[in-house]
mmCIF file of C-alpha atoms in Angstrom:
data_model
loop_
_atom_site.group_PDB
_atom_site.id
_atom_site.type_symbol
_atom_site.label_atom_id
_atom_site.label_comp_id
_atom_site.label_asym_id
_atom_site.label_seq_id
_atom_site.Cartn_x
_atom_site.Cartn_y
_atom_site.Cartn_z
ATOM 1 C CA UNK S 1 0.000 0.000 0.000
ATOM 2 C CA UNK S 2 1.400 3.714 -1.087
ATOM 3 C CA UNK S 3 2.008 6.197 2.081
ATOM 4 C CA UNK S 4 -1.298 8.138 2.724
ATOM 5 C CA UNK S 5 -0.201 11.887 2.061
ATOM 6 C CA UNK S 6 0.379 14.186 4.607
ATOM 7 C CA UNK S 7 -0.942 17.652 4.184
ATOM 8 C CA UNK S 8 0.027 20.847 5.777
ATOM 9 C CA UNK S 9 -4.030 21.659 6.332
ATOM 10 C CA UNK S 10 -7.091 20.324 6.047
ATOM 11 C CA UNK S 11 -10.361 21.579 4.872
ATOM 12 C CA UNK S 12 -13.637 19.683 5.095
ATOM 13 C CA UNK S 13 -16.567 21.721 4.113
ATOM 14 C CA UNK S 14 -19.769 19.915 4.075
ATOM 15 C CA UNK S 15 -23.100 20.519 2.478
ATOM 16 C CA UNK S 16 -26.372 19.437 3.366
ATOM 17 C CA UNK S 17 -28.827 20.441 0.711
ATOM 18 C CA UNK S 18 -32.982 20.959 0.432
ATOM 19 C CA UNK S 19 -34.697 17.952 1.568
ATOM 20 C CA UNK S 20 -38.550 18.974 0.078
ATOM 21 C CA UNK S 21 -39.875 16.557 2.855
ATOM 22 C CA UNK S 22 -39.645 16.211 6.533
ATOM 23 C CA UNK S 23 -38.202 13.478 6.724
ATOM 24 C CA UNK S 24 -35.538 14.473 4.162
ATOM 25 C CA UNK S 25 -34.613 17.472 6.212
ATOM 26 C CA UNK S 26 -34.306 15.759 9.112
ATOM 27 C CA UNK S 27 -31.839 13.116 7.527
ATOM 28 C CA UNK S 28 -29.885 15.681 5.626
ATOM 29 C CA UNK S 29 -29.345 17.647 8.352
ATOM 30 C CA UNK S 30 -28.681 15.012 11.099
ATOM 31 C CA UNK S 31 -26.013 13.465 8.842
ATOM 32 C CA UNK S 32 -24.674 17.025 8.329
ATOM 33 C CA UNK S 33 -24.332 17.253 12.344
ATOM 34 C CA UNK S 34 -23.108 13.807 12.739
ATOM 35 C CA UNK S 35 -19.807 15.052 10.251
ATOM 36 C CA UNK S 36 -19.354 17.742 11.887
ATOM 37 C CA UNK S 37 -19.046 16.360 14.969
ATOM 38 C CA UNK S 38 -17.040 13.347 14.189
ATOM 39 C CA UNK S 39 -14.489 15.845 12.224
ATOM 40 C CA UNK S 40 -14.081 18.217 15.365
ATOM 41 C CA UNK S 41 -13.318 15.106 17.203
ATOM 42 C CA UNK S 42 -11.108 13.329 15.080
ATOM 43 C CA UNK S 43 -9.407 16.411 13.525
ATOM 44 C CA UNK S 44 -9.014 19.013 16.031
ATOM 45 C CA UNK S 45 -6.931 20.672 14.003
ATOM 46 C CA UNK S 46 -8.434 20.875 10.850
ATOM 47 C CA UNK S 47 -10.517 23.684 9.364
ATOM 48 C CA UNK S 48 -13.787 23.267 9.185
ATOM 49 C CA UNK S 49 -17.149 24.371 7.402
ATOM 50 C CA UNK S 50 -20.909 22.953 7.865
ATOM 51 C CA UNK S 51 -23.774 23.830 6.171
ATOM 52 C CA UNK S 52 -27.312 22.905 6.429
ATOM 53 C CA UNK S 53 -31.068 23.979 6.496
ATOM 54 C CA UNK S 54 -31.578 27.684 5.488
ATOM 55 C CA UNK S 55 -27.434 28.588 5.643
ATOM 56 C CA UNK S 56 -26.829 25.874 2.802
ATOM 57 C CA UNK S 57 -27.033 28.222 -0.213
ATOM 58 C CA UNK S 58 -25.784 28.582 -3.093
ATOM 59 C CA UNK S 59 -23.978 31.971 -2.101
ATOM 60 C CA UNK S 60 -23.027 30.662 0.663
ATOM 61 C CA UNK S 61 -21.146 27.652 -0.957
ATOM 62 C CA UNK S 62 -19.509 29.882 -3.796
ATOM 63 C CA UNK S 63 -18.581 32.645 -0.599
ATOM 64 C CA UNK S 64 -16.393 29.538 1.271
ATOM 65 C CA UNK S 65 -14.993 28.675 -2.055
ATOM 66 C CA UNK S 66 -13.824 31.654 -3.035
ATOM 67 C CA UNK S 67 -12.291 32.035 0.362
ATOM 68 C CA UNK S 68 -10.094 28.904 -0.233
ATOM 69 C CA UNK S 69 -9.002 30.043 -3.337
ATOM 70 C CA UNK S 70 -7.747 32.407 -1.592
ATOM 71 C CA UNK S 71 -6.767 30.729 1.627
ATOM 72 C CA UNK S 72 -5.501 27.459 0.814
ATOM 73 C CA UNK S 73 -2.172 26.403 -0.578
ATOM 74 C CA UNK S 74 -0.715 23.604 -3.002
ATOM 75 C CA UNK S 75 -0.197 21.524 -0.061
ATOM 76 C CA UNK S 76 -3.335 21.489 1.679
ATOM 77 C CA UNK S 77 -6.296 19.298 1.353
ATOM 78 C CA UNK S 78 -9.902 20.134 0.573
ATOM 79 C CA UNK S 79 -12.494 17.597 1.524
ATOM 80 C CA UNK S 80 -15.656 18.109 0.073
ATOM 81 C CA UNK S 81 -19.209 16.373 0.844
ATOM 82 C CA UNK S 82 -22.429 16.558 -0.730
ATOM 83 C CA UNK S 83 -25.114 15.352 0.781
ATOM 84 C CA UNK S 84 -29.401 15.572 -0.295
ATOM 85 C CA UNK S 85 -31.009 16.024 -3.398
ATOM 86 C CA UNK S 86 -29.908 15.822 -7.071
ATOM 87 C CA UNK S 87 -31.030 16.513 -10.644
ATOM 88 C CA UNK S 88 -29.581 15.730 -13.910
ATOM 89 C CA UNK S 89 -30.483 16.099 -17.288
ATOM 90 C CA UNK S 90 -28.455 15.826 -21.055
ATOM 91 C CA UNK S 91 -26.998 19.493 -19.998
ATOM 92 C CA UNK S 92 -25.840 19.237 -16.244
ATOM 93 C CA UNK S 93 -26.269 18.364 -12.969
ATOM 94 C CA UNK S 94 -27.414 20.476 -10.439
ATOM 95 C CA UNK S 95 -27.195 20.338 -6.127
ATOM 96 C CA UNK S 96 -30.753 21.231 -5.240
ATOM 97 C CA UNK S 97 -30.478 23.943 -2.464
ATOM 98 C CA UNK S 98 -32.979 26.176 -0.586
ATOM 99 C CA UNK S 99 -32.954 29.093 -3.144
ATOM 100 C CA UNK S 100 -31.107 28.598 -6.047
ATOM 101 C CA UNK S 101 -29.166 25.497 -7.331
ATOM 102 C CA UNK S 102 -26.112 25.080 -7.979
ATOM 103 C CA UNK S 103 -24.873 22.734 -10.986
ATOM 104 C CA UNK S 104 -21.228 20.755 -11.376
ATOM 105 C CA UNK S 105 -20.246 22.866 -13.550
ATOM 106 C CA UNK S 106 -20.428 26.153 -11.101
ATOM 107 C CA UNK S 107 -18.663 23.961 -8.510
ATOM 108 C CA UNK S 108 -15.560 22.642 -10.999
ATOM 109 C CA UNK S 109 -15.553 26.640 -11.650
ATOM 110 C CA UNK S 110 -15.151 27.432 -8.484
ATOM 111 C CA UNK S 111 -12.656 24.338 -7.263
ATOM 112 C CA UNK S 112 -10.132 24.795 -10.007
ATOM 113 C CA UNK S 113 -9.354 28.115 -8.680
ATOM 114 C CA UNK S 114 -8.206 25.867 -5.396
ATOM 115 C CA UNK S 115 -5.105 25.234 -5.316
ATOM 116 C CA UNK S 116 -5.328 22.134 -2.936
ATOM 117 C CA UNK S 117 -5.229 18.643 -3.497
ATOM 118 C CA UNK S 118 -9.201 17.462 -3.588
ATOM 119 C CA UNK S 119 -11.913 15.067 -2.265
ATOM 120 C CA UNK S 120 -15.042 15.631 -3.804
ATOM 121 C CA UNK S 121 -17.725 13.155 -2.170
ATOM 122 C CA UNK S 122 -20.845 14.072 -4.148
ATOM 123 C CA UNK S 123 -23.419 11.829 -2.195
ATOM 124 C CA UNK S 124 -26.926 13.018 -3.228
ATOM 125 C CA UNK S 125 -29.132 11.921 -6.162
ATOM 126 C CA UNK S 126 -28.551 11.603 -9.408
ATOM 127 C CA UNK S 127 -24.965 12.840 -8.672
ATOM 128 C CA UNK S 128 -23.332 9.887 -10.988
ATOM 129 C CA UNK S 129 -24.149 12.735 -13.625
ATOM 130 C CA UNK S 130 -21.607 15.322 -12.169
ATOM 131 C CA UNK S 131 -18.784 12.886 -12.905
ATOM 132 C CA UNK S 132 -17.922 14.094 -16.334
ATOM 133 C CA UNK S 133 -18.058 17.569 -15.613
ATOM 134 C CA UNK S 134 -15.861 17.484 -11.884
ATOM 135 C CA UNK S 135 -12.741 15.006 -12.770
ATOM 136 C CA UNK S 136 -9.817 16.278 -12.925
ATOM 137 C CA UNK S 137 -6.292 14.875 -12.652
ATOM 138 C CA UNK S 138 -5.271 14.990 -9.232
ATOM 139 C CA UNK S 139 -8.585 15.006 -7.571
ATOM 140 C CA UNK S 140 -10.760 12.436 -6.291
ATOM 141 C CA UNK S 141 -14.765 12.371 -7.285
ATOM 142 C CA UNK S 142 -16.893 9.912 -5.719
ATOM 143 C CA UNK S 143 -20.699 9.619 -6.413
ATOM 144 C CA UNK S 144 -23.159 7.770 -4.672
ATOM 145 C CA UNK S 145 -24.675 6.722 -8.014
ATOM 146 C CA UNK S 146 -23.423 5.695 -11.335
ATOM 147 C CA UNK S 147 -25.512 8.116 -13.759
ATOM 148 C CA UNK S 148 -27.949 10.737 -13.299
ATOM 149 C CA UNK S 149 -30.778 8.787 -14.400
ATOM 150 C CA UNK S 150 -30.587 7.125 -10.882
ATOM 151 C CA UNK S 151 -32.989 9.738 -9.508
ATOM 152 C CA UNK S 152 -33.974 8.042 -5.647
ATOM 153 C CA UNK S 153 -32.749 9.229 -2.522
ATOM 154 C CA UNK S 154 -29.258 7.797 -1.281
ATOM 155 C CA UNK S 155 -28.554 5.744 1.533
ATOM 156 C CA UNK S 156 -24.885 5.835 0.848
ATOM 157 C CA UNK S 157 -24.261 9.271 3.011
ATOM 158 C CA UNK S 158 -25.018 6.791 6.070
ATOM 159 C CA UNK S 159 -22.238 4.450 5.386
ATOM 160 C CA UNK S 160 -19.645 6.661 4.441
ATOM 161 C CA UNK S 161 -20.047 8.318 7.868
ATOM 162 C CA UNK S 162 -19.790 4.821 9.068
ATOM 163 C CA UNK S 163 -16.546 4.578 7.275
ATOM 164 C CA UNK S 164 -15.406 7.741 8.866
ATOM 165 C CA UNK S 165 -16.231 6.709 11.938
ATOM 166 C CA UNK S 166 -15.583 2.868 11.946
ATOM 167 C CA UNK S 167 -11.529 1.581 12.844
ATOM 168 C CA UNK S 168 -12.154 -1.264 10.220
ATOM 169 C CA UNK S 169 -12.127 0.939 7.931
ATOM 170 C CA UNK S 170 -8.988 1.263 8.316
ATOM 171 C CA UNK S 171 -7.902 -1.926 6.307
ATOM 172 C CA UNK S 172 -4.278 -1.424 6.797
ATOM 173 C CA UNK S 173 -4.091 -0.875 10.088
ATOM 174 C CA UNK S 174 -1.825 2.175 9.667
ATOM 175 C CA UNK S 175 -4.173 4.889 11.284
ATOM 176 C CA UNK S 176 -4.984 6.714 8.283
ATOM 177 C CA UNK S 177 -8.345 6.278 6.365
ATOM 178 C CA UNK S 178 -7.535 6.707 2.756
ATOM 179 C CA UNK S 179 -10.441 8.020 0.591
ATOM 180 C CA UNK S 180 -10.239 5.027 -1.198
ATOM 181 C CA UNK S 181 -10.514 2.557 2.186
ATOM 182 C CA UNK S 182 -14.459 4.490 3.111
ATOM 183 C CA UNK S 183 -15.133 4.360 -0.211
ATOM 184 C CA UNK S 184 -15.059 0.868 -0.665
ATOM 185 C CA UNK S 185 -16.299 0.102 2.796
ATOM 186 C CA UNK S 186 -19.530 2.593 2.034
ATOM 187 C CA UNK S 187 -19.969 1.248 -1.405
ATOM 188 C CA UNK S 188 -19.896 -2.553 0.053
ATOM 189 C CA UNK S 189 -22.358 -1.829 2.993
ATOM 190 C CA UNK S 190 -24.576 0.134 0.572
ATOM 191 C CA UNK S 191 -24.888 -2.915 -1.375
ATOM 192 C CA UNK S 192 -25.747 -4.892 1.560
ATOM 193 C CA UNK S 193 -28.662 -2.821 2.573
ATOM 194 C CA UNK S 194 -30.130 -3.388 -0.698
ATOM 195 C CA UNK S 195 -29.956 -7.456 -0.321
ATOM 196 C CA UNK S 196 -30.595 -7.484 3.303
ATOM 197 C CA UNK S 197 -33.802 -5.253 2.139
ATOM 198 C CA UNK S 198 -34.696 -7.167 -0.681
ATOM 199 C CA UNK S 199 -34.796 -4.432 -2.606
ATOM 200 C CA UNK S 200 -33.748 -3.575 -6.280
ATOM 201 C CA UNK S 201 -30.778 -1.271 -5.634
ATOM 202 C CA UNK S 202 -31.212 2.357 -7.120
ATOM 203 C CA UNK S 203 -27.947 3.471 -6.432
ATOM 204 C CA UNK S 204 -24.456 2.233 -7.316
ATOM 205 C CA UNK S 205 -21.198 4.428 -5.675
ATOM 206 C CA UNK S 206 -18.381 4.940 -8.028
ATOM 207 C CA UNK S 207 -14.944 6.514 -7.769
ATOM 208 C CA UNK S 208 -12.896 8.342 -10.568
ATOM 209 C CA UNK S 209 -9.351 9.933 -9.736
ATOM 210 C CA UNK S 210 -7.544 9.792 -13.234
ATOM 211 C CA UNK S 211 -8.939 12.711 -14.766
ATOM 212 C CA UNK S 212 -10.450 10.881 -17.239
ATOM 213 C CA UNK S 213 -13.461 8.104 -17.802
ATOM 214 C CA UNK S 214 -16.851 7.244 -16.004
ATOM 215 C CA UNK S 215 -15.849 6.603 -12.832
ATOM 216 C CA UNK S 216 -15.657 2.628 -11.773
ATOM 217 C CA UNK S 217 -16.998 0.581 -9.031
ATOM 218 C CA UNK S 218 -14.183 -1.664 -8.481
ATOM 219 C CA UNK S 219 -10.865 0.547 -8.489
ATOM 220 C CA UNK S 220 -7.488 -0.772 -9.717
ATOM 221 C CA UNK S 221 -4.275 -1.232 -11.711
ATOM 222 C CA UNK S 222 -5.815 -2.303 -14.419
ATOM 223 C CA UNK S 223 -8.226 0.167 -14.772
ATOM 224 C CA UNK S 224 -5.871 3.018 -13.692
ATOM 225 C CA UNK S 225 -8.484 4.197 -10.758
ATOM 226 C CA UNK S 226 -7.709 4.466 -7.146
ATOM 227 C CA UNK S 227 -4.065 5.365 -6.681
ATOM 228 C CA UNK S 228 -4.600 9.257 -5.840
ATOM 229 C CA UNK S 229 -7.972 8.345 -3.878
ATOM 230 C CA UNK S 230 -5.093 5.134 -1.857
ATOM 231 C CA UNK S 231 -3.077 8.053 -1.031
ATOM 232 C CA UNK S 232 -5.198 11.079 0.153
ATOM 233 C CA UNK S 233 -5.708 11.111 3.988
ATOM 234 C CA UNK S 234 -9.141 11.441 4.714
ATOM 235 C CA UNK S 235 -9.137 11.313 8.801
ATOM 236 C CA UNK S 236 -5.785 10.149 11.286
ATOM 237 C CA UNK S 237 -6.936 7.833 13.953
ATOM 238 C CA UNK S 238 -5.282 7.733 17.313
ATOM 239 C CA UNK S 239 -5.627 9.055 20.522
ATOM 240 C CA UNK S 240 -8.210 11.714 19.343
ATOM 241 C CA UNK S 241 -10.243 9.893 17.833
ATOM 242 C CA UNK S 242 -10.742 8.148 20.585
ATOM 243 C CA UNK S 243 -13.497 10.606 22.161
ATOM 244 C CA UNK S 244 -15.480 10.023 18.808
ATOM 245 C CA UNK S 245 -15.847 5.932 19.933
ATOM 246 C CA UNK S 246 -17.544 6.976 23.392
ATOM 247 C CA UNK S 247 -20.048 3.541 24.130
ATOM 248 C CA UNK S 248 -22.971 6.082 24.955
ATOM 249 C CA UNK S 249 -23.049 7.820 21.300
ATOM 250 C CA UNK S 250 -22.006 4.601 19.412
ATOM 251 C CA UNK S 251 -25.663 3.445 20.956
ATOM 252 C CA UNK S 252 -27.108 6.378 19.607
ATOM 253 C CA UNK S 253 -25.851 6.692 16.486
ATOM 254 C CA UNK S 254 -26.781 2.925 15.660
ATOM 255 C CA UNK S 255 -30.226 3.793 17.115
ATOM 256 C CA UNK S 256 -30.252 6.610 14.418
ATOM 257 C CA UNK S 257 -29.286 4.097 11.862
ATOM 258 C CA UNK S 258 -32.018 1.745 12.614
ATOM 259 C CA UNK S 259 -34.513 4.719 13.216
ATOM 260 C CA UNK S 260 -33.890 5.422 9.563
ATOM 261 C CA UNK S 261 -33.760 2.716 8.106
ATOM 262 C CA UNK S 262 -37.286 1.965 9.727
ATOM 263 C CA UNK S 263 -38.438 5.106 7.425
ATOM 264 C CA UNK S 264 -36.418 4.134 4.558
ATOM 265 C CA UNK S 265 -39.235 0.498 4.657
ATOM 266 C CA UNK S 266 -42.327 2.599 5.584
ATOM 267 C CA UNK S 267 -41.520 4.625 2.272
ATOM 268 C CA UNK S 268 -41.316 1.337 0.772
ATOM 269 C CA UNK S 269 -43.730 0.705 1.970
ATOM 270 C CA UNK S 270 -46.107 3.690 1.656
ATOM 271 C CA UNK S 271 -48.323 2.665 -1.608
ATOM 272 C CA UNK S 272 -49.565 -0.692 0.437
ATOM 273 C CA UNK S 273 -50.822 1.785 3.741
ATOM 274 C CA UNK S 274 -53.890 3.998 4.132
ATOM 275 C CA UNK S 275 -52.918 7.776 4.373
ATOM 276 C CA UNK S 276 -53.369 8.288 7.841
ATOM 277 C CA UNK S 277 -51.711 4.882 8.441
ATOM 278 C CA UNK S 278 -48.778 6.079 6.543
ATOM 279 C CA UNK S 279 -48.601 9.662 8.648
ATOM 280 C CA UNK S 280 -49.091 8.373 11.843
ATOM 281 C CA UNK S 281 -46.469 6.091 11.596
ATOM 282 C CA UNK S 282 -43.752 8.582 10.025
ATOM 283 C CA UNK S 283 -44.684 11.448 12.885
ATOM 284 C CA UNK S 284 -44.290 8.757 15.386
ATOM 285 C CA UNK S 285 -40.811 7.748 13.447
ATOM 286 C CA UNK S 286 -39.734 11.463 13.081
ATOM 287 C CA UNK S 287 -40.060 12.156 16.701
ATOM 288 C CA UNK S 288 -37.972 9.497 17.610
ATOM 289 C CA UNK S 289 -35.552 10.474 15.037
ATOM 290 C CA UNK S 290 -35.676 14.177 16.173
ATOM 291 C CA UNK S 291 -35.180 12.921 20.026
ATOM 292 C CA UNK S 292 -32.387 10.554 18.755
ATOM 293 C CA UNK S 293 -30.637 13.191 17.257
ATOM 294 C CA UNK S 294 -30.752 15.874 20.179
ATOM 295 C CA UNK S 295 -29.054 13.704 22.366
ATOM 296 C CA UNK S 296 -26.288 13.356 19.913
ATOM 297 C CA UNK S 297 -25.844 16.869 19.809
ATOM 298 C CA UNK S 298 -25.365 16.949 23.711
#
């Protein structure tokens, strides 16, 4: 395994986009909180950015980038993270964000004026169809599907924070979570929540770091993905990370899991329930979810 690279700073800015429904807002926005936490843990050091609900615009996002074009250097690191709704047609894709959008092509405007070495972990919808239009040499892109045409909500931001947060991620033991080691731990546990579910998968996580091609599902030598992605540092583990393994909030944040993952089956669910059936179970769901993630925040 190549040496992880070491960078002089890190940036992790992370976006939590419109949801359009309750439930999406809450999910968005919990999994925005749960980042942000687990980076100020892990990373105590490191710079960084959240945004979610009503402060995740679009001239917001462009404001923080054009602050790292100015603030960042060659050597730093700029780990960005997508997570909600996407949209994709022939033309573009776009982030959907309270407000205005903002499309792939605004955001590779915007992060080629960075002179940092990039992450870009586009995790909503449809986001398979920013590929073509954010690789770059150098830089990672990872998508949480494989085209825009697949259009459903993700579950993949879940297990990439998993990845983040999980030690076996860690595959070589060497305290350093590649990009490459959550990818392929969130792409694999993605898959199994589709067969554990029984349910036709609608998304399919790929990676792209050449510069060049349609990203790939299975990085390697022979198809020339994966090397940058093996070597960029996405978290150090060690003695700080240790506060981010505390038995209390592993409890709740696998109680969040299973909380939605309960909704994730009731949506599944939804066309087989009477109306107020449907409602009363997803307010009673919500609550719990809401409750859930409170005591996280503590």
């Amino acid at each position: 395994m190549t040496a992880a690279f070491l960078r002089a700073d890190t940036f992790y800015f992370t976006v939590a986009g419109l949801g359009g429904e309750p439930e999406y807002e809450a999910r968005f926005s919990g999994w925005a909180k749960d980042l942000d936490k687990l980076l100020h843990q892990v990373e105590p050091h490191a710079k960084i950015k959240t945004l979610y609900g009503p402060e995740a615009t679009r001239a917001n996002v462009e404001a923080y980038l054009r602050e790292l074009a100015k603030e960042a250097k060659s050597d730093d690191s700029l780990v960005l993270m997508l997570i909600g709704h996407g949209t994709s047609d022939e033309f573009d894709y776009k982030f959907n964000l309270p407000g205005p959008d903002i499309s792939a092509s605004d955001l590779a405007g915007l992060l080629d004026k960075i002179p940092a070495h990039e992450l870009i972990v586009n995790m909503t919808s449809a986001s398979g169809g920013s590929i073509a239009v954010l690789e770059k040499p150098k830089r990672v892109v990872i998508t949480a599907t494989k085209a825009g045409t697949e259009k459903n909500a993700t579950v993949f931001p879940r297990y990439w924070i998993e990845g983040m947060r999980d030690p076996a991620a860690d595959s070589d033991k060497n305290e350093i979570v590649t990009a490459l080691e959550v990818f392929r731990y969130a792409e694999e546990k993605t898959a199994k929540f589709y067969e554990t579910q029984k349910r036709l998968s609608t998304e399919h996580a790929l990676i792209e770091d050449a510069g060049k091609g349609d990203g790939v599902k299975l990085p390697s030598a022979e198809n020339g993905e994966g090397l940058t992605a093996g070597r960029f540092a996405l978290l150090h583990l060690g003695s700080t990370a240790a506060q981010s393994r505390d038995p209390a909030k592993l409890a709740l944040l696998k109680q969040k899991e299973d909380l939605e993952a309960q909704i994730d089956d009731l949506k599944y669910r939804k066309a087989s329930m009477s109306v107020q059936e449907y409602r009363g179970q997803l307010q009673q769901l919500l609550i719990q979810l809401a409750q859930t993630q409170e005591a996280l925040d503590k």
